[in-house]
PDB file of C-alpha atoms in Angstrom:
ATOM      1  CA  UNK A   1      -0.081  -0.120   0.070  1.00 55.00           C
ATOM      2  CA  UNK A   2       2.994   2.494   0.829  1.00 57.00           C
ATOM      3  CA  UNK A   3       4.152   1.874  -2.738  1.00 55.00           C
ATOM      4  CA  UNK A   4       0.863   2.097  -4.226  1.00 57.00           C
ATOM      5  CA  UNK A   5       0.174   5.630  -2.818  1.00 56.00           C
ATOM      6  CA  UNK A   6       3.454   6.753  -3.359  1.00 55.00           C
ATOM      7  CA  UNK A   7       3.125   6.204  -7.231  1.00 51.00           C
ATOM      8  CA  UNK A   8      -0.281   7.397  -7.307  1.00 51.00           C
ATOM      9  CA  UNK A   9       0.551  10.593  -5.547  1.00 54.00           C
ATOM     10  CA  UNK A  10       3.665  10.905  -7.685  1.00 54.00           C
ATOM     11  CA  UNK A  11       6.173  10.293  -4.666  1.00 51.00           C
ATOM     12  CA  UNK A  12       8.615   7.532  -5.089  1.00 51.00           C
ATOM     13  CA  UNK A  13       6.879   6.216  -8.007  1.00 50.00           C
ATOM     14  CA  UNK A  14      10.357   5.695  -9.905  1.00 49.00           C
ATOM     15  CA  UNK A  15      11.316   3.494  -7.156  1.00 47.00           C
ATOM     16  CA  UNK A  16       8.408   1.454  -7.100  1.00 52.00           C
ATOM     17  CA  UNK A  17       8.182   0.755 -10.944  1.00 49.00           C
ATOM     18  CA  UNK A  18      12.093   0.049 -11.304  1.00 50.00           C
ATOM     19  CA  UNK A  19      11.695  -2.377  -8.326  1.00 48.00           C
ATOM     20  CA  UNK A  20       8.574  -3.998 -10.306  1.00 51.00           C
ATOM     21  CA  UNK A  21      10.409  -4.124 -13.917  1.00 48.00           C
ATOM     22  CA  UNK A  22      13.630  -5.609 -12.075  1.00 47.00           C
ATOM     23  CA  UNK A  23      11.743  -8.365 -10.195  1.00 47.00           C
ATOM     24  CA  UNK A  24       8.580  -9.210 -11.354  1.00 52.00           C
ATOM     25  CA  UNK A  25       5.178  -7.769 -13.583  1.00 55.00           C
ATOM     26  CA  UNK A  26       3.537  -4.528 -12.420  1.00 59.00           C
ATOM     27  CA  UNK A  27       0.147  -5.806 -14.106  1.00 62.00           C
ATOM     28  CA  UNK A  28       0.287  -9.114 -12.104  1.00 63.00           C
ATOM     29  CA  UNK A  29       1.091  -7.362  -9.002  1.00 63.00           C
ATOM     30  CA  UNK A  30      -1.464  -4.500  -9.209  1.00 66.00           C
ATOM     31  CA  UNK A  31      -3.875  -7.520 -10.350  1.00 66.00           C
ATOM     32  CA  UNK A  32      -2.723  -9.352  -7.095  1.00 68.00           C
ATOM     33  CA  UNK A  33      -2.884  -6.626  -4.736  1.00 68.00           C
ATOM     34  CA  UNK A  34      -4.508  -3.198  -5.743  1.00 73.00           C
ATOM     35  CA  UNK A  35      -7.907  -3.972  -7.765  1.00 80.00           C
ATOM     36  CA  UNK A  36     -10.161  -3.506  -4.765  1.00 85.00           C
ATOM     37  CA  UNK A  37     -12.162  -0.294  -5.190  1.00 87.00           C
ATOM     38  CA  UNK A  38     -11.367   0.240  -1.621  1.00 89.00           C
ATOM     39  CA  UNK A  39      -7.933   0.617  -2.168  1.00 84.00           C
ATOM     40  CA  UNK A  40      -8.424   3.966  -3.602  1.00 83.00           C
ATOM     41  CA  UNK A  41      -9.311   5.350   0.099  1.00 87.00           C
ATOM     42  CA  UNK A  42      -5.365   4.964   0.701  1.00 81.00           C
ATOM     43  CA  UNK A  43      -4.655   7.780  -1.436  1.00 80.00           C
ATOM     44  CA  UNK A  44      -6.536  10.346   1.072  1.00 83.00           C
ATOM     45  CA  UNK A  45      -3.952   9.370   3.918  1.00 80.00           C
ATOM     46  CA  UNK A  46       0.028  10.073   3.692  1.00 78.00           C
ATOM     47  CA  UNK A  47       2.229   7.079   3.942  1.00 75.00           C
ATOM     48  CA  UNK A  48       2.776   7.619   7.773  1.00 81.00           C
ATOM     49  CA  UNK A  49      -0.959   7.386   8.158  1.00 82.00           C
ATOM     50  CA  UNK A  50      -1.649   4.380   6.413  1.00 81.00           C
ATOM     51  CA  UNK A  51      -2.760   2.491   9.656  1.00 83.00           C
ATOM     52  CA  UNK A  52      -5.750   4.627  10.198  1.00 88.00           C
ATOM     53  CA  UNK A  53      -6.411   4.055   6.461  1.00 86.00           C
ATOM     54  CA  UNK A  54      -6.292   0.312   7.008  1.00 87.00           C
ATOM     55  CA  UNK A  55      -8.513   0.603   9.732  1.00 90.00           C
ATOM     56  CA  UNK A  56     -10.963   2.637   7.662  1.00 92.00           C
ATOM     57  CA  UNK A  57     -11.266   0.454   4.995  1.00 91.00           C
ATOM     58  CA  UNK A  58     -11.733  -2.745   6.981  1.00 91.00           C
ATOM     59  CA  UNK A  59     -14.404  -0.913   8.540  1.00 93.00           C
ATOM     60  CA  UNK A  60     -15.946   0.010   5.220  1.00 94.00           C
ATOM     61  CA  UNK A  61     -15.905  -3.568   4.076  1.00 94.00           C
ATOM     62  CA  UNK A  62     -17.575  -4.631   7.109  1.00 94.00           C
ATOM     63  CA  UNK A  63     -20.129  -2.539   6.927  1.00 95.00           C
ATOM     64  CA  UNK A  64     -20.234  -3.347   2.790  1.00 95.00           C
ATOM     65  CA  UNK A  65     -20.697  -7.500   3.742  1.00 95.00           C
ATOM     66  CA  UNK A  66     -23.603  -6.755   5.956  1.00 95.00           C
ATOM     67  CA  UNK A  67     -25.435  -4.417   3.254  1.00 95.00           C
ATOM     68  CA  UNK A  68     -25.050  -6.743   0.396  1.00 96.00           C
ATOM     69  CA  UNK A  69     -26.119  -9.627   2.761  1.00 95.00           C
ATOM     70  CA  UNK A  70     -29.102  -7.669   4.033  1.00 93.00           C
ATOM     71  CA  UNK A  71     -30.200  -7.338   0.320  1.00 93.00           C
ATOM     72  CA  UNK A  72     -29.969 -10.887  -0.081  1.00 93.00           C
ATOM     73  CA  UNK A  73     -31.593 -12.295   2.706  1.00 90.00           C
ATOM     74  CA  UNK A  74     -34.540  -9.464   1.915  1.00 88.00           C
ATOM     75  CA  UNK A  75     -34.996 -10.984  -1.489  1.00 87.00           C
ATOM     76  CA  UNK A  76     -34.472 -14.640  -1.029  1.00 82.00           C
ATOM     77  CA  UNK A  77     -36.655 -14.816   2.264  1.00 75.00           C
ATOM     78  CA  UNK A  78     -38.961 -11.956   1.749  1.00 70.00           C
ATOM     79  CA  UNK A  79     -38.884 -12.087   5.911  1.00 69.00           C
ATOM     80  CA  UNK A  80     -37.479  -8.615   6.583  1.00 74.00           C
ATOM     81  CA  UNK A  81     -37.797  -8.061  10.373  1.00 78.00           C
ATOM     82  CA  UNK A  82     -34.644 -10.553  11.323  1.00 81.00           C
ATOM     83  CA  UNK A  83     -32.636  -9.250   8.288  1.00 88.00           C
ATOM     84  CA  UNK A  84     -30.637  -6.607  10.325  1.00 89.00           C
ATOM     85  CA  UNK A  85     -30.012  -9.243  12.982  1.00 90.00           C
ATOM     86  CA  UNK A  86     -28.595 -11.733  10.353  1.00 90.00           C
ATOM     87  CA  UNK A  87     -26.828  -9.266   8.169  1.00 92.00           C
ATOM     88  CA  UNK A  88     -24.487  -7.985  11.390  1.00 93.00           C
ATOM     89  CA  UNK A  89     -23.923 -11.613  12.119  1.00 93.00           C
ATOM     90  CA  UNK A  90     -22.630 -12.283   8.417  1.00 94.00           C
ATOM     91  CA  UNK A  91     -20.495  -8.975   8.690  1.00 93.00           C
ATOM     92  CA  UNK A  92     -19.087  -9.687  12.242  1.00 93.00           C
ATOM     93  CA  UNK A  93     -18.322 -13.134  11.567  1.00 93.00           C
ATOM     94  CA  UNK A  94     -15.034 -15.103  12.891  1.00 91.00           C
ATOM     95  CA  UNK A  95     -13.821 -15.149   8.982  1.00 90.00           C
ATOM     96  CA  UNK A  96     -13.626 -11.104   9.295  1.00 90.00           C
ATOM     97  CA  UNK A  97     -12.208 -10.916  12.606  1.00 87.00           C
ATOM     98  CA  UNK A  98      -9.630 -13.654  11.645  1.00 87.00           C
ATOM     99  CA  UNK A  99      -8.525 -12.059   8.400  1.00 83.00           C
ATOM    100  CA  UNK A 100      -8.430  -8.101   9.519  1.00 80.00           C
ATOM    101  CA  UNK A 101      -4.413  -8.219   8.957  1.00 78.00           C
ATOM    102  CA  UNK A 102      -4.956  -9.461   5.708  1.00 80.00           C
ATOM    103  CA  UNK A 103      -7.981  -7.265   4.355  1.00 83.00           C
ATOM    104  CA  UNK A 104      -7.206  -8.746   0.739  1.00 83.00           C
ATOM    105  CA  UNK A 105      -9.327 -11.354   1.311  1.00 85.00           C
ATOM    106  CA  UNK A 106     -12.735  -9.668   2.527  1.00 91.00           C
ATOM    107  CA  UNK A 107     -13.829  -8.456  -0.911  1.00 92.00           C
ATOM    108  CA  UNK A 108     -14.827 -11.724  -1.351  1.00 92.00           C
ATOM    109  CA  UNK A 109     -17.125 -11.619   1.520  1.00 94.00           C
ATOM    110  CA  UNK A 110     -18.812  -8.635   0.091  1.00 95.00           C
ATOM    111  CA  UNK A 111     -19.428 -10.171  -3.075  1.00 95.00           C
ATOM    112  CA  UNK A 112     -20.608 -13.788  -2.253  1.00 95.00           C
ATOM    113  CA  UNK A 113     -24.278 -12.464  -1.213  1.00 96.00           C
ATOM    114  CA  UNK A 114     -24.324 -10.886  -4.766  1.00 96.00           C
ATOM    115  CA  UNK A 115     -23.415 -14.054  -6.280  1.00 96.00           C
ATOM    116  CA  UNK A 116     -26.030 -15.855  -4.520  1.00 95.00           C
ATOM    117  CA  UNK A 117     -28.785 -13.575  -5.224  1.00 95.00           C
ATOM    118  CA  UNK A 118     -27.904 -13.808  -8.784  1.00 95.00           C
ATOM    119  CA  UNK A 119     -28.181 -17.340  -8.446  1.00 95.00           C
ATOM    120  CA  UNK A 120     -31.666 -17.054  -7.492  1.00 93.00           C
ATOM    121  CA  UNK A 121     -32.713 -15.147  -9.948  1.00 93.00           C
ATOM    122  CA  UNK A 122     -31.155 -16.968 -12.656  1.00 93.00           C
ATOM    123  CA  UNK A 123     -32.961 -20.021 -11.438  1.00 90.00           C
ATOM    124  CA  UNK A 124     -36.344 -18.456 -10.549  1.00 89.00           C
ATOM    125  CA  UNK A 125     -36.560 -15.449 -13.177  1.00 89.00           C
ATOM    126  CA  UNK A 126     -34.380 -16.636 -15.956  1.00 89.00           C
ATOM    127  CA  UNK A 127     -32.094 -13.640 -15.449  1.00 91.00           C
ATOM    128  CA  UNK A 128     -28.372 -14.546 -15.576  1.00 92.00           C
ATOM    129  CA  UNK A 129     -27.156 -10.956 -15.607  1.00 94.00           C
ATOM    130  CA  UNK A 130     -26.785  -9.770 -12.000  1.00 95.00           C
ATOM    131  CA  UNK A 131     -24.851 -13.540 -11.367  1.00 95.00           C
ATOM    132  CA  UNK A 132     -22.540 -13.224 -14.249  1.00 94.00           C
ATOM    133  CA  UNK A 133     -21.381  -9.708 -13.517  1.00 94.00           C
ATOM    134  CA  UNK A 134     -20.954 -10.273  -9.819  1.00 95.00           C
ATOM    135  CA  UNK A 135     -18.934 -13.445 -10.295  1.00 94.00           C
ATOM    136  CA  UNK A 136     -16.827 -11.695 -12.747  1.00 92.00           C
ATOM    137  CA  UNK A 137     -15.953  -8.799 -10.601  1.00 91.00           C
ATOM    138  CA  UNK A 138     -15.377 -11.175  -7.558  1.00 91.00           C
ATOM    139  CA  UNK A 139     -12.801 -13.291 -10.046  1.00 89.00           C
ATOM    140  CA  UNK A 140     -11.233 -10.058 -10.967  1.00 87.00           C
ATOM    141  CA  UNK A 141     -10.801  -8.424  -7.617  1.00 87.00           C
ATOM    142  CA  UNK A 142      -9.284 -11.547  -6.425  1.00 82.00           C
ATOM    143  CA  UNK A 143      -8.652 -14.559  -8.031  1.00 80.00           C
ATOM    144  CA  UNK A 144      -8.154 -16.753  -4.917  1.00 81.00           C
ATOM    145  CA  UNK A 145     -11.097 -16.226  -3.257  1.00 86.00           C
ATOM    146  CA  UNK A 146     -13.194 -15.844  -6.517  1.00 85.00           C
ATOM    147  CA  UNK A 147     -12.084 -19.429  -7.402  1.00 86.00           C
ATOM    148  CA  UNK A 148     -13.551 -20.399  -3.963  1.00 91.00           C
ATOM    149  CA  UNK A 149     -17.072 -18.405  -5.006  1.00 94.00           C
ATOM    150  CA  UNK A 150     -17.232 -20.289  -7.935  1.00 93.00           C
ATOM    151  CA  UNK A 151     -17.026 -23.526  -5.840  1.00 94.00           C
ATOM    152  CA  UNK A 152     -19.712 -22.307  -3.468  1.00 95.00           C
ATOM    153  CA  UNK A 153     -21.675 -21.015  -6.578  1.00 95.00           C
ATOM    154  CA  UNK A 154     -21.921 -24.861  -8.000  1.00 95.00           C
ATOM    155  CA  UNK A 155     -23.310 -26.151  -4.790  1.00 95.00           C
ATOM    156  CA  UNK A 156     -25.524 -23.043  -4.242  1.00 95.00           C
ATOM    157  CA  UNK A 157     -27.051 -23.549  -7.708  1.00 94.00           C
ATOM    158  CA  UNK A 158     -27.631 -27.375  -7.583  1.00 91.00           C
ATOM    159  CA  UNK A 159     -29.583 -26.962  -3.971  1.00 90.00           C
ATOM    160  CA  UNK A 160     -31.497 -24.079  -5.676  1.00 90.00           C
ATOM    161  CA  UNK A 161     -32.522 -25.759  -8.538  1.00 87.00           C
ATOM    162  CA  UNK A 162     -33.240 -28.712  -6.923  1.00 83.00           C
ATOM    163  CA  UNK A 163     -35.666 -26.832  -4.276  1.00 83.00           C
ATOM    164  CA  UNK A 164     -37.192 -24.492  -6.959  1.00 79.00           C
ATOM    165  CA  UNK A 165     -37.895 -27.253  -9.643  1.00 72.00           C
ATOM    166  CA  UNK A 166     -40.407 -30.218  -9.428  1.00 63.00           C
ATOM    167  CA  UNK A 167     -37.338 -32.578 -10.048  1.00 62.00           C
ATOM    168  CA  UNK A 168     -39.821 -35.407  -9.754  1.00 63.00           C
ATOM    169  CA  UNK A 169     -41.640 -34.694 -12.979  1.00 70.00           C
ATOM    170  CA  UNK A 170     -40.239 -34.720 -16.456  1.00 73.00           C
ATOM    171  CA  UNK A 171     -40.925 -30.981 -17.131  1.00 76.00           C
ATOM    172  CA  UNK A 172     -39.034 -30.224 -13.616  1.00 72.00           C
ATOM    173  CA  UNK A 173     -36.165 -32.078 -15.280  1.00 76.00           C
ATOM    174  CA  UNK A 174     -36.435 -30.251 -18.263  1.00 82.00           C
ATOM    175  CA  UNK A 175     -36.520 -26.764 -16.472  1.00 82.00           C
ATOM    176  CA  UNK A 176     -33.592 -27.557 -14.017  1.00 84.00           C
ATOM    177  CA  UNK A 177     -31.755 -28.832 -17.222  1.00 87.00           C
ATOM    178  CA  UNK A 178     -32.564 -25.251 -18.678  1.00 88.00           C
ATOM    179  CA  UNK A 179     -31.448 -23.896 -15.953  1.00 89.00           C
ATOM    180  CA  UNK A 180     -28.280 -25.595 -15.653  1.00 90.00           C
ATOM    181  CA  UNK A 181     -27.348 -24.470 -19.293  1.00 92.00           C
ATOM    182  CA  UNK A 182     -28.086 -20.690 -18.163  1.00 93.00           C
ATOM    183  CA  UNK A 183     -25.771 -21.203 -15.229  1.00 94.00           C
ATOM    184  CA  UNK A 184     -23.156 -22.799 -17.518  1.00 95.00           C
ATOM    185  CA  UNK A 185     -22.845 -20.076 -19.998  1.00 95.00           C
ATOM    186  CA  UNK A 186     -23.373 -17.046 -17.374  1.00 94.00           C
ATOM    187  CA  UNK A 187     -20.529 -18.739 -15.527  1.00 94.00           C
ATOM    188  CA  UNK A 188     -18.343 -18.877 -18.818  1.00 94.00           C
ATOM    189  CA  UNK A 189     -19.286 -15.099 -19.264  1.00 93.00           C
ATOM    190  CA  UNK A 190     -17.855 -14.177 -15.866  1.00 91.00           C
ATOM    191  CA  UNK A 191     -14.743 -15.959 -16.223  1.00 89.00           C
ATOM    192  CA  UNK A 192     -14.536 -14.037 -19.843  1.00 89.00           C
ATOM    193  CA  UNK A 193     -15.236 -10.967 -18.093  1.00 85.00           C
ATOM    194  CA  UNK A 194     -12.359 -11.506 -15.516  1.00 83.00           C
ATOM    195  CA  UNK A 195     -10.087 -13.270 -18.130  1.00 83.00           C
ATOM    196  CA  UNK A 196      -7.489 -10.077 -18.760  1.00 74.00           C
ATOM    197  CA  UNK A 197      -7.141  -9.710 -14.874  1.00 74.00           C
ATOM    198  CA  UNK A 198      -6.751 -13.584 -14.249  1.00 69.00           C
ATOM    199  CA  UNK A 199      -4.142 -13.962 -16.959  1.00 69.00           C
ATOM    200  CA  UNK A 200      -2.540 -11.086 -15.297  1.00 60.00           C
ATOM    201  CA  UNK A 201      -2.464 -13.552 -12.333  1.00 58.00           C
ATOM    202  CA  UNK A 202      -1.037 -16.312 -13.433  1.00 58.00           C
ATOM    203  CA  UNK A 203       1.680 -14.071 -15.835  1.00 52.00           C
ATOM    204  CA  UNK A 204       2.595 -12.932 -12.317  1.00 50.00           C
ATOM    205  CA  UNK A 205       2.895 -15.939 -10.691  1.00 51.00           C
ATOM    206  CA  UNK A 206       4.993 -17.739 -13.577  1.00 51.00           C
ATOM    207  CA  UNK A 207       7.548 -14.477 -12.836  1.00 51.00           C
TER     208      UNK A 207
END
């Protein structure tokens, strides 16, 4: 973060760029560490005040996780009275506390409810756009947590498809198969949206 802020603010930029060019790929470095939109908040702080910036970013990410979960819970269950309580529980779960010192992984917690809501809309309303875009953004922001979200998305889709469609009837099975095709195509679209960034991850690892 110190090098990122220095580069963006025009201070010590030459040192940052020279070090990455000698020992690695700058684009791959940025793709791994710097693509969270919350990182730009650090630009408003001096390098000496970066601990305060990290605290603010952590708090905002925690709040954003609660917000996205509240949207998912309200749309999924339709029961709004308990949404604030469960949203707070989601935002303050142990994972968030354990990784407060590695806030790189917290963006996946923000994106997961949107991915699940996208699957809900894909299965029930035949609208795949939210799922494809939200998963693509999660993969772009952080590949390592993004692929875990992909695995969870597959499991949640199977659950949602079986619970939503009349799987015991022939028509229900056909509807489930059509939903599976939409899910697969939307997943490929999400991977395509993030392909440039994930390729940078791969290149950075090879370097």
